[in-house]
Short mmCIF file of C-alpha atoms in Angstrom, two decimals:
data_model
loop_
_atom_site.label_atom_id
_atom_site.label_comp_id
_atom_site.label_asym_id
_atom_site.label_seq_id
_atom_site.Cartn_x
_atom_site.Cartn_y
_atom_site.Cartn_z
CA UNK A 1 5.33 -3.03 31.73
CA UNK A 2 3.51 -4.65 29.02
CA UNK A 3 0.74 -2.78 26.36
CA UNK A 4 -2.20 -3.33 27.93
CA UNK A 5 -0.70 -2.21 31.37
CA UNK A 6 -0.26 1.30 29.60
CA UNK A 7 -3.04 1.46 27.92
CA UNK A 8 -5.51 0.94 31.14
CA UNK A 9 -3.03 4.35 32.49
CA UNK A 10 -3.69 6.25 30.00
CA UNK A 11 -7.76 4.91 30.02
CA UNK A 12 -7.37 6.18 33.23
CA UNK A 13 -6.44 9.24 32.41
CA UNK A 14 -2.64 9.40 32.86
CA UNK A 15 -1.43 12.17 30.47
CA UNK A 16 2.15 11.56 29.08
CA UNK A 17 4.38 11.61 25.96
CA UNK A 18 4.80 8.49 24.90
CA UNK A 19 8.40 7.97 24.38
CA UNK A 20 10.22 5.67 25.82
CA UNK A 21 7.12 3.62 27.14
CA UNK A 22 7.11 0.14 27.04
CA UNK A 23 11.01 -0.55 25.22
CA UNK A 24 10.68 -2.70 22.30
CA UNK A 25 6.79 -2.33 21.64
CA UNK A 26 5.23 -0.18 18.26
CA UNK A 27 3.68 2.96 19.09
CA UNK A 28 1.31 4.54 16.37
CA UNK A 29 -0.05 7.61 15.33
CA UNK A 30 -3.36 8.11 15.12
CA UNK A 31 -5.55 9.29 11.98
CA UNK A 32 -9.73 9.22 12.06
CA UNK A 33 -11.85 10.32 9.69
CA UNK A 34 -15.28 9.90 8.13
CA UNK A 35 -15.76 7.57 5.61
CA UNK A 36 -16.59 9.08 3.28
CA UNK A 37 -13.19 10.47 3.89
CA UNK A 38 -11.51 7.26 3.89
CA UNK A 39 -10.43 6.26 0.27
CA UNK A 40 -8.90 9.29 -0.16
CA UNK A 41 -6.26 9.19 2.88
CA UNK A 42 -5.57 5.68 2.14
CA UNK A 43 -4.56 6.47 -1.45
CA UNK A 44 -3.11 9.38 0.31
CA UNK A 45 -0.83 6.75 2.42
CA UNK A 46 0.01 4.32 -0.53
CA UNK A 47 1.21 7.65 -2.69
CA UNK A 48 3.10 9.06 0.57
CA UNK A 49 4.54 5.33 2.01
CA UNK A 50 7.47 7.15 3.91
CA UNK A 51 5.32 9.82 5.68
CA UNK A 52 2.33 7.40 5.46
CA UNK A 53 3.46 3.71 6.59
CA UNK A 54 -0.63 2.78 7.48
CA UNK A 55 0.05 -0.73 10.26
CA UNK A 56 -3.93 -1.22 10.36
CA UNK A 57 -7.34 0.42 9.11
CA UNK A 58 -10.54 -0.38 11.19
CA UNK A 59 -13.49 -1.05 9.82
CA UNK A 60 -16.38 1.86 10.16
CA UNK A 61 -17.00 2.33 13.28
CA UNK A 62 -15.05 0.01 14.62
CA UNK A 63 -13.02 1.18 17.78
CA UNK A 64 -11.16 -1.78 17.78
CA UNK A 65 -7.39 -2.89 16.43
CA UNK A 66 -5.59 -6.12 15.40
CA UNK A 67 -2.03 -4.37 16.78
CA UNK A 68 -3.55 -4.21 20.33
CA UNK A 69 -6.24 -6.98 21.64
CA UNK A 70 -8.50 -5.44 23.60
CA UNK A 71 -7.72 -1.82 23.07
CA UNK A 72 -10.34 1.00 23.12
CA UNK A 73 -9.27 3.58 20.26
CA UNK A 74 -11.70 6.21 21.72
CA UNK A 75 -10.04 6.15 25.16
CA UNK A 76 -6.58 3.98 25.23
CA UNK A 77 -4.24 6.74 24.21
CA UNK A 78 -3.06 9.89 26.45
CA UNK A 79 -4.07 12.56 24.62
CA UNK A 80 -6.28 13.38 21.37
CA UNK A 81 -7.32 15.92 18.85
CA UNK A 82 -10.19 17.12 17.86
CA UNK A 83 -10.84 18.84 13.98
CA UNK A 84 -13.37 20.76 12.93
CA UNK A 85 -13.02 21.82 8.85
CA UNK A 86 -9.06 21.64 9.48
CA UNK A 87 -9.26 23.45 13.00
CA UNK A 88 -7.84 22.28 15.99
CA UNK A 89 -11.47 22.46 18.42
CA UNK A 90 -10.19 20.32 21.39
CA UNK A 91 -7.55 18.12 22.74
CA UNK A 92 -9.62 15.60 25.00
CA UNK A 93 -7.67 12.45 27.03
CA UNK A 94 -10.66 10.59 25.42
CA UNK A 95 -13.41 10.62 22.65
CA UNK A 96 -15.89 8.33 23.59
CA UNK A 97 -18.60 10.75 23.07
CA UNK A 98 -17.44 12.03 19.56
CA UNK A 99 -17.24 8.58 17.90
CA UNK A 100 -19.82 7.85 15.73
CA UNK A 101 -20.55 4.82 13.39
CA UNK A 102 -19.26 5.99 10.00
CA UNK A 103 -15.37 6.87 11.61
CA UNK A 104 -12.59 5.40 10.60
CA UNK A 105 -9.06 4.27 12.28
CA UNK A 106 -6.07 5.21 10.21
CA UNK A 107 -3.40 3.54 12.50
CA UNK A 108 0.55 4.59 11.12
CA UNK A 109 4.23 3.80 11.77
CA UNK A 110 6.04 5.74 14.60
CA UNK A 111 9.50 6.88 13.94
CA UNK A 112 9.84 5.83 17.84
CA UNK A 113 9.73 2.19 16.58
CA UNK A 114 13.50 2.91 15.37
CA UNK A 115 14.88 5.16 18.32
CA UNK A 116 15.25 1.76 20.55
CA UNK A 117 17.46 -0.24 17.48
CA UNK A 118 19.35 3.48 16.77
CA UNK A 119 20.36 3.80 20.56
CA UNK A 120 21.47 -0.04 20.46
CA UNK A 121 23.52 0.51 17.16
CA UNK A 122 25.05 3.46 19.57
CA UNK A 123 23.84 6.62 18.04
CA UNK A 124 22.95 8.50 21.16
CA UNK A 125 19.16 10.71 20.47
CA UNK A 126 19.54 13.42 22.53
CA UNK A 127 16.16 14.21 23.42
CA UNK A 128 15.33 10.58 24.66
CA UNK A 129 18.47 11.87 26.70
CA UNK A 130 17.09 15.03 27.89
CA UNK A 131 13.12 13.45 28.27
CA UNK A 132 11.86 15.56 25.58
CA UNK A 133 9.68 15.58 22.51
CA UNK A 134 10.76 15.13 19.28
CA UNK A 135 11.29 17.97 17.10
CA UNK A 136 9.12 17.91 13.82
CA UNK A 137 8.75 20.50 11.39
CA UNK A 138 6.63 21.41 8.26
CA UNK A 139 8.76 21.07 5.18
CA UNK A 140 8.09 23.13 1.52
CA UNK A 141 7.95 19.90 0.04
CA UNK A 142 4.37 18.70 -1.10
CA UNK A 143 3.11 15.18 -0.39
CA UNK A 144 1.65 13.42 -4.07
CA UNK A 145 -2.30 14.66 -3.47
CA UNK A 146 -5.01 12.15 -3.20
CA UNK A 147 -8.47 12.73 -3.81
CA UNK A 148 -9.40 15.99 -1.61
CA UNK A 149 -6.38 15.35 0.76
CA UNK A 150 -3.09 17.29 0.06
CA UNK A 151 -0.45 18.68 2.11
CA UNK A 152 3.61 19.06 3.06
CA UNK A 153 5.28 16.03 4.27
CA UNK A 154 6.21 16.75 7.75
CA UNK A 155 9.29 15.58 9.23
CA UNK A 156 11.04 14.32 12.55
CA UNK A 157 14.41 15.64 13.25
CA UNK A 158 17.76 14.23 15.47
CA UNK A 159 20.64 15.54 15.42
CA UNK A 160 23.54 12.80 14.78
CA UNK A 161 27.35 12.73 14.96
CA UNK A 162 28.99 12.85 11.71
CA UNK A 163 30.89 9.59 12.04
CA UNK A 164 27.38 8.10 12.91
CA UNK A 165 25.35 9.60 10.17
CA UNK A 166 26.04 6.26 7.84
CA UNK A 167 24.94 3.65 10.86
CA UNK A 168 21.90 5.32 11.40
CA UNK A 169 21.13 5.60 8.11
CA UNK A 170 21.27 1.94 7.55
CA UNK A 171 19.42 0.70 11.16
CA UNK A 172 16.18 3.35 9.90
CA UNK A 173 16.96 1.73 6.25
CA UNK A 174 16.02 -1.53 7.55
CA UNK A 175 12.41 -0.79 8.76
CA UNK A 176 10.41 0.87 6.15
CA UNK A 177 7.32 0.42 7.58
CA UNK A 178 8.07 2.73 10.36
CA UNK A 179 9.68 5.81 7.79
CA UNK A 180 12.36 4.08 6.97
CA UNK A 181 15.86 5.88 6.03
CA UNK A 182 16.23 9.40 6.64
CA UNK A 183 15.02 11.47 3.45
CA UNK A 184 17.43 14.08 4.41
CA UNK A 185 20.70 15.07 5.45
CA UNK A 186 22.04 18.00 6.46
CA UNK A 187 20.72 20.88 4.70
CA UNK A 188 17.31 21.70 6.74
CA UNK A 189 16.89 24.96 3.62
CA UNK A 190 16.71 22.35 1.51
CA UNK A 191 13.23 21.64 3.35
CA UNK A 192 11.82 24.66 3.65
CA UNK A 193 13.43 25.16 7.46
CA UNK A 194 14.03 28.10 8.59
CA UNK A 195 15.03 28.21 11.66
CA UNK A 196 16.13 24.53 13.70
CA UNK A 197 15.54 26.42 16.84
CA UNK A 198 11.64 26.32 16.31
CA UNK A 199 10.18 23.14 15.20
CA UNK A 200 6.22 23.10 14.26
CA UNK A 201 5.81 20.33 16.64
CA UNK A 202 7.61 18.70 19.63
CA UNK A 203 10.47 19.92 21.32
CA UNK A 204 13.45 22.00 20.32
CA UNK A 205 16.82 19.95 20.72
CA UNK A 206 20.60 21.15 20.52
CA UNK A 207 23.29 20.00 16.71
CA UNK A 208 26.58 20.26 18.58
CA UNK A 209 28.87 21.26 16.84
CA UNK A 210 30.35 17.97 15.87
CA UNK A 211 26.28 16.84 14.56
CA UNK A 212 24.49 16.99 11.91
CA UNK A 213 20.64 17.24 11.54
CA UNK A 214 19.34 14.14 10.01
CA UNK A 215 15.38 14.10 9.07
CA UNK A 216 13.50 11.39 9.09
CA UNK A 217 9.61 11.07 6.93
CA UNK A 218 7.40 11.65 10.25
CA UNK A 219 3.57 10.33 10.75
CA UNK A 220 2.50 13.45 11.65
CA UNK A 221 2.47 14.25 8.01
CA UNK A 222 -1.42 12.99 7.54
CA UNK A 223 -2.52 15.30 10.17
CA UNK A 224 -0.94 18.49 8.47
CA UNK A 225 -3.26 17.28 5.03
CA UNK A 226 -5.99 17.01 7.51
CA UNK A 227 -4.96 21.06 8.92
CA UNK A 228 -4.00 21.68 5.29
CA UNK A 229 -7.43 20.54 3.49
CA UNK A 230 -10.03 20.44 6.06
CA UNK A 231 -12.14 17.54 6.21
CA UNK A 232 -15.34 18.04 8.64
CA UNK A 233 -14.47 16.18 11.44
CA UNK A 234 -11.01 14.27 11.89
CA UNK A 235 -9.65 13.22 15.33
CA UNK A 236 -5.82 12.26 15.74
CA UNK A 237 -3.54 11.56 18.75
CA UNK A 238 -1.77 14.39 19.98
CA UNK A 239 2.22 14.50 18.86
CA UNK A 240 4.44 12.66 20.82
CA UNK A 241 1.27 10.92 22.47
CA UNK A 242 0.90 7.55 20.32
CA UNK A 243 -1.01 4.67 20.99
CA UNK A 244 1.22 1.69 22.65
CA UNK A 245 0.53 -1.69 20.82
CA UNK A 246 1.39 -4.80 21.48
CA UNK A 247 3.19 -5.95 18.17
CA UNK A 248 6.75 -5.89 18.65
CA UNK A 249 9.09 -3.46 16.95
CA UNK A 250 10.99 -6.28 15.36
CA UNK A 251 7.92 -7.18 13.31
CA UNK A 252 8.68 -3.79 11.20
CA UNK A 253 12.27 -4.45 10.74
CA UNK A 254 13.70 -6.52 7.71
CA UNK A 255 15.20 -10.15 8.66
CA UNK B 1 13.30 -3.70 -25.92
CA UNK B 2 12.26 -0.38 -24.54
CA UNK B 3 8.32 -1.45 -22.15
CA UNK B 4 7.69 1.64 -24.50
CA UNK B 5 8.18 -0.51 -27.61
CA UNK B 6 6.51 -3.58 -26.04
CA UNK B 7 3.69 -1.38 -24.61
CA UNK B 8 3.43 -0.08 -28.18
CA UNK B 9 3.66 -3.61 -30.12
CA UNK B 10 1.08 -4.89 -27.48
CA UNK B 11 -1.37 -1.50 -28.37
CA UNK B 12 -0.79 -2.70 -31.88
CA UNK B 13 -2.89 -6.05 -31.46
CA UNK B 14 0.13 -7.98 -30.33
CA UNK B 15 -1.12 -10.91 -28.13
CA UNK B 16 1.25 -13.00 -26.03
CA UNK B 17 2.24 -13.69 -22.23
CA UNK B 18 4.95 -11.10 -20.78
CA UNK B 19 6.95 -13.53 -19.08
CA UNK B 20 10.89 -13.04 -19.94
CA UNK B 21 9.71 -9.03 -22.06
CA UNK B 22 12.21 -6.33 -21.42
CA UNK B 23 14.33 -8.24 -18.64
CA UNK B 24 14.57 -5.68 -15.86
CA UNK B 25 11.53 -4.11 -15.86
CA UNK B 26 8.78 -3.97 -13.45
CA UNK B 27 5.90 -5.85 -14.91
CA UNK B 28 2.54 -5.32 -12.68
CA UNK B 29 -0.71 -6.87 -12.75
CA UNK B 30 -3.93 -4.55 -13.54
CA UNK B 31 -7.29 -4.99 -11.80
CA UNK B 32 -10.03 -1.59 -12.59
CA UNK B 33 -13.01 -1.63 -10.32
CA UNK B 34 -15.89 1.18 -10.32
CA UNK B 35 -14.93 3.95 -7.69
CA UNK B 36 -17.40 2.84 -5.42
CA UNK B 37 -15.61 0.01 -4.86
CA UNK B 38 -12.30 1.28 -4.66
CA UNK B 39 -11.87 1.69 -1.24
CA UNK B 40 -12.28 -2.11 -0.58
CA UNK B 41 -9.94 -2.74 -2.70
CA UNK B 42 -7.10 -0.67 -1.57
CA UNK B 43 -8.26 -1.76 2.03
CA UNK B 44 -8.02 -5.13 0.76
CA UNK B 45 -4.51 -4.82 -0.49
CA UNK B 46 -3.27 -3.07 2.53
CA UNK B 47 -4.44 -5.96 4.89
CA UNK B 48 -2.97 -9.20 2.46
CA UNK B 49 0.03 -6.75 0.98
CA UNK B 50 1.75 -10.14 0.64
CA UNK B 51 -0.71 -10.88 -2.81
CA UNK B 52 -1.66 -7.45 -2.97
CA UNK B 53 1.00 -4.88 -3.26
CA UNK B 54 0.37 -1.43 -4.54
CA UNK B 55 2.57 0.03 -7.29
CA UNK B 56 0.44 2.69 -8.22
CA UNK B 57 -3.51 3.43 -8.20
CA UNK B 58 -4.95 6.08 -10.94
CA UNK B 59 -7.05 8.69 -10.27
CA UNK B 60 -11.12 7.63 -11.71
CA UNK B 61 -11.27 7.93 -14.89
CA UNK B 62 -7.67 8.06 -15.71
CA UNK B 63 -5.67 5.50 -17.80
CA UNK B 64 -2.46 6.55 -17.21
CA UNK B 65 0.06 5.72 -14.67
CA UNK B 66 3.57 7.21 -13.09
CA UNK B 67 5.22 3.80 -13.48
CA UNK B 68 5.02 4.00 -17.66
CA UNK B 69 4.74 7.16 -18.78
CA UNK B 70 2.71 7.96 -21.89
CA UNK B 71 1.29 4.43 -21.95
CA UNK B 72 -2.49 4.15 -22.22
CA UNK B 73 -4.47 1.34 -19.59
CA UNK B 74 -7.16 0.73 -22.11
CA UNK B 75 -4.78 -0.54 -24.69
CA UNK B 76 -1.03 -1.52 -23.81
CA UNK B 77 -1.55 -4.58 -21.77
CA UNK B 78 -1.59 -7.93 -24.79
CA UNK B 79 -4.78 -9.15 -23.27
CA UNK B 80 -7.55 -8.39 -20.05
CA UNK B 81 -10.32 -9.90 -19.04
CA UNK B 82 -13.67 -8.44 -18.71
CA UNK B 83 -15.98 -9.30 -15.27
CA UNK B 84 -20.01 -8.42 -14.66
CA UNK B 85 -20.99 -9.37 -11.44
CA UNK B 86 -17.92 -11.93 -10.95
CA UNK B 87 -18.68 -13.69 -14.69
CA UNK B 88 -15.83 -13.49 -17.35
CA UNK B 89 -17.71 -13.00 -19.92
CA UNK B 90 -14.82 -11.42 -22.13
CA UNK B 91 -10.94 -11.41 -23.40
CA UNK B 92 -10.96 -8.63 -25.17
CA UNK B 93 -6.78 -7.04 -26.40
CA UNK B 94 -8.30 -3.51 -25.69
CA UNK B 95 -10.62 -1.92 -22.95
CA UNK B 96 -11.38 1.19 -24.96
CA UNK B 97 -15.10 1.11 -25.55
CA UNK B 98 -15.60 -0.49 -21.84
CA UNK B 99 -13.29 2.61 -19.87
CA UNK B 100 -15.59 4.83 -18.15
CA UNK B 101 -15.16 7.84 -16.21
CA UNK B 102 -15.89 6.42 -12.87
CA UNK B 103 -13.03 3.47 -12.96
CA UNK B 104 -9.99 2.82 -11.24
CA UNK B 105 -6.98 1.26 -12.08
CA UNK B 106 -4.69 -0.66 -9.53
CA UNK B 107 -1.49 -1.73 -10.57
CA UNK B 108 -0.13 -4.72 -8.44
CA UNK B 109 2.95 -5.89 -7.80
CA UNK B 110 4.33 -9.32 -10.15
CA UNK B 111 6.77 -11.81 -9.10
CA UNK B 112 8.44 -11.78 -12.62
CA UNK B 113 10.11 -9.14 -11.25
CA UNK B 114 12.13 -10.89 -8.80
CA UNK B 115 12.42 -13.80 -11.30
CA UNK B 116 15.53 -12.16 -13.27
CA UNK B 117 17.23 -11.80 -9.80
CA UNK B 118 16.87 -15.67 -9.17
CA UNK B 119 18.53 -16.74 -12.38
CA UNK B 120 20.87 -14.18 -11.62
CA UNK B 121 21.80 -16.15 -8.02
CA UNK B 122 21.42 -19.59 -10.02
CA UNK B 123 18.32 -20.38 -9.14
CA UNK B 124 16.74 -22.40 -12.37
CA UNK B 125 13.51 -21.54 -13.56
CA UNK B 126 11.90 -24.71 -15.25
CA UNK B 127 8.94 -22.89 -16.57
CA UNK B 128 11.18 -19.92 -17.78
CA UNK B 129 13.41 -22.19 -19.67
CA UNK B 130 10.91 -23.85 -21.35
CA UNK B 131 8.92 -20.79 -22.13
CA UNK B 132 5.35 -21.59 -20.43
CA UNK B 133 3.58 -19.46 -18.02
CA UNK B 134 4.16 -20.01 -14.09
CA UNK B 135 1.43 -22.46 -12.36
CA UNK B 136 -0.60 -20.92 -10.56
CA UNK B 137 -3.28 -22.41 -7.66
CA UNK B 138 -5.98 -20.99 -5.27
CA UNK B 139 -4.91 -21.68 -2.32
CA UNK B 140 -7.85 -22.97 1.19
CA UNK B 141 -6.34 -19.96 2.86
CA UNK B 142 -8.58 -17.12 3.14
CA UNK B 143 -6.98 -13.42 2.71
CA UNK B 144 -8.34 -10.66 5.23
CA UNK B 145 -11.77 -9.62 3.52
CA UNK B 146 -11.90 -5.78 3.44
CA UNK B 147 -15.39 -4.72 2.73
CA UNK B 148 -17.49 -6.05 0.45
CA UNK B 149 -14.00 -8.02 -1.07
CA UNK B 150 -13.16 -11.32 -0.19
CA UNK B 151 -11.42 -14.12 -1.17
CA UNK B 152 -8.66 -17.35 -1.05
CA UNK B 153 -4.94 -16.45 -1.36
CA UNK B 154 -3.47 -17.29 -4.65
CA UNK B 155 0.04 -19.00 -5.57
CA UNK B 156 2.09 -19.39 -8.04
CA UNK B 157 5.04 -22.46 -7.84
CA UNK B 158 8.17 -23.02 -8.71
CA UNK B 159 10.01 -26.39 -8.31
CA UNK B 160 13.31 -25.24 -6.48
CA UNK B 161 16.08 -27.46 -5.92
CA UNK B 162 16.49 -28.38 -2.20
CA UNK B 163 19.73 -27.43 -1.85
CA UNK B 164 18.66 -23.95 -3.54
CA UNK B 165 15.87 -23.19 -1.37
CA UNK B 166 17.65 -20.83 0.86
CA UNK B 167 19.25 -18.48 -1.31
CA UNK B 168 15.78 -18.79 -3.07
CA UNK B 169 14.38 -17.26 0.22
CA UNK B 170 16.87 -14.92 0.30
CA UNK B 171 16.54 -13.39 -2.77
CA UNK B 172 13.01 -13.09 -2.87
CA UNK B 173 13.02 -11.62 0.75
CA UNK B 174 14.55 -8.83 -0.55
CA UNK B 175 11.99 -7.64 -2.78
CA UNK B 176 8.54 -7.02 -0.60
CA UNK B 177 6.91 -4.51 -2.91
CA UNK B 178 6.65 -7.71 -5.21
CA UNK B 179 5.64 -10.27 -3.48
CA UNK B 180 8.78 -10.83 -1.43
CA UNK B 181 9.76 -14.14 0.43
CA UNK B 182 7.69 -17.40 0.18
CA UNK B 183 4.57 -18.14 2.18
CA UNK B 184 5.24 -21.95 1.86
CA UNK B 185 7.76 -25.18 0.89
CA UNK B 186 7.37 -28.48 0.06
CA UNK B 187 3.94 -29.24 1.64
CA UNK B 188 0.83 -28.57 -1.64
CA UNK B 189 -1.45 -30.28 1.03
CA UNK B 190 -0.70 -27.80 3.56
CA UNK B 191 -2.09 -25.08 1.28
CA UNK B 192 -5.36 -27.34 0.36
CA UNK B 193 -3.98 -27.67 -3.16
CA UNK B 194 -4.74 -31.71 -3.92
CA UNK B 195 -2.78 -31.79 -7.58
CA UNK B 196 0.09 -29.83 -8.89
CA UNK B 197 -0.46 -30.90 -12.27
CA UNK B 198 -3.73 -29.12 -12.11
CA UNK B 199 -2.96 -25.62 -12.11
CA UNK B 200 -5.80 -23.00 -11.76
CA UNK B 201 -3.95 -21.06 -13.68
CA UNK B 202 -0.91 -20.59 -16.21
CA UNK B 203 0.61 -24.05 -17.46
CA UNK B 204 1.80 -26.92 -15.27
CA UNK B 205 5.10 -27.52 -14.41
CA UNK B 206 7.10 -31.04 -13.36
CA UNK B 207 8.76 -31.06 -10.19
CA UNK B 208 11.75 -33.30 -9.92
CA UNK B 209 12.62 -35.58 -7.60
CA UNK B 210 15.68 -33.29 -6.20
CA UNK B 211 13.23 -30.58 -6.30
CA UNK B 212 10.98 -29.01 -4.20
CA UNK B 213 7.46 -26.87 -4.33
CA UNK B 214 7.70 -23.07 -3.58
CA UNK B 215 4.84 -21.25 -3.26
CA UNK B 216 4.73 -17.28 -3.59
CA UNK B 217 2.03 -15.08 -2.84
CA UNK B 218 0.40 -13.92 -6.67
CA UNK B 219 -0.69 -11.03 -7.90
CA UNK B 220 -3.55 -12.91 -8.97
CA UNK B 221 -5.11 -13.26 -5.66
CA UNK B 222 -7.30 -9.55 -6.14
CA UNK B 223 -8.83 -11.37 -9.55
CA UNK B 224 -9.45 -14.00 -7.31
CA UNK B 225 -11.60 -11.81 -5.19
CA UNK B 226 -13.13 -10.11 -7.94
CA UNK B 227 -14.34 -13.35 -9.17
CA UNK B 228 -15.43 -14.63 -5.22
CA UNK B 229 -17.02 -11.02 -4.51
CA UNK B 230 -18.75 -10.30 -7.71
CA UNK B 231 -18.71 -6.67 -8.38
CA UNK B 232 -20.99 -5.64 -10.59
CA UNK B 233 -18.14 -4.90 -13.22
CA UNK B 234 -14.36 -5.36 -13.37
CA UNK B 235 -11.56 -5.18 -15.96
CA UNK B 236 -7.79 -7.22 -15.08
CA UNK B 237 -5.28 -8.62 -17.04
CA UNK B 238 -5.38 -12.08 -18.34
CA UNK B 239 -3.22 -14.25 -16.68
CA UNK B 240 0.56 -14.08 -17.66
CA UNK B 241 -0.09 -10.56 -19.89
CA UNK B 242 1.00 -8.04 -17.29
CA UNK B 243 1.48 -4.35 -17.89
CA UNK B 244 5.17 -4.05 -18.80
CA UNK B 245 6.33 -0.61 -16.71
CA UNK B 246 9.15 1.80 -17.55
CA UNK B 247 10.04 1.44 -13.86
CA UNK B 248 13.32 -0.67 -13.22
CA UNK B 249 12.86 -4.29 -11.17
CA UNK B 250 15.68 -2.82 -9.05
CA UNK B 251 13.60 0.15 -7.40
CA UNK B 252 11.46 -2.31 -5.83
CA UNK B 253 14.51 -4.38 -4.48
CA UNK B 254 15.73 -3.20 -0.61
CA UNK B 255 19.75 -2.09 -0.53
#
């Protein structure tokens, strides 16, 4: 399926997590803020490039992106989250009626982009095999603040067989625009994560005896900053329900 | 000499191009704009990461940077340029009296960071051997505009022996935060450069019979955008007169 075909389905009302859709095409996290807050978010991203690799920023009011010509950012994601003063107030399937001329949309790289590479390199991914959303955790590690925006680092976790950890590190290190190498290997407590069975976002996943939990910086981090910093209005994607772009994952891999 | 020692010399009034100073330490381009223009510059950098790799952004009014603890951005560069409405009005050796609470300073990666690697890899650099500033050219290639900021891509040029061009490409491709791989090899006219002997910034350099002119995106590009877009007030470094930081060049090289 092409990116345009996937977006057309979501525009028509289909709702599903996008993991596994359109293999080889980059998926992106969405954060939409009023223009008045856009500098703070762009600076937050500059200061926290691991969790917040910015792939594109729209001009205020525009709902088009260079990453997916013809896409409408108001309708083409399967599900959105709407935030007022940092509180989640709705999870609609489009945001046409909420769009404003002063809104700026940020598209942020997503770890789905390196999952194909991990599978190609022989690193199995249990959440993919089981058709579930990846497990995500809010850590106790603060991001560098920027203006009014602050918040914790959010990570995604994948169990990796101990002998495959070096492969997983090397494969993902070659994709710094989509979170890059893991931030942590093996010690959830060191990140302030108490119970791997209770992720803050996504679905829990079993860690087998011969596996290690490996943590990557996660594009839900700006969403956590919205929750913590309470801008008057924001729209994000619903976790796991990303924008499918037309940009190939390969465009974000180092030569 | 340490970075702090170099900065102390410049603070005391010494004026010299910084090429060759403090080998192994990252040097940075400086662009200072009023807060009102800072979003446009940060967005311009996001949309033009080749010429504008942002290494640090200060909070408004601050003249400190995480890249060089103890440094004062108002005094520690050897020479500055002051711009009003896009016109160069002064080239002082400090900007203490011009500093304002609404100013935001951007530190942008510099190709000096990869010159040591090129030399280590056996690629001679004539401007370094001759103790001259690198040659820089304004091209006819427009950057992607952002808000009120627009302007042409500026490139630096180094003559490279034809058989060493692949080495030069591979070495610099490993440092994407400091301009990365060349944007062009061999055809100045294709970039709108009419006469290699007349650079727009820096010093001309001879290209020998067995050499090819190789062009890298240059951190003077945001300065050209200031000239073209005419913000009411701006401060930059004088070309070749960079901030010497404490960050090792190695921090910007891929593993």
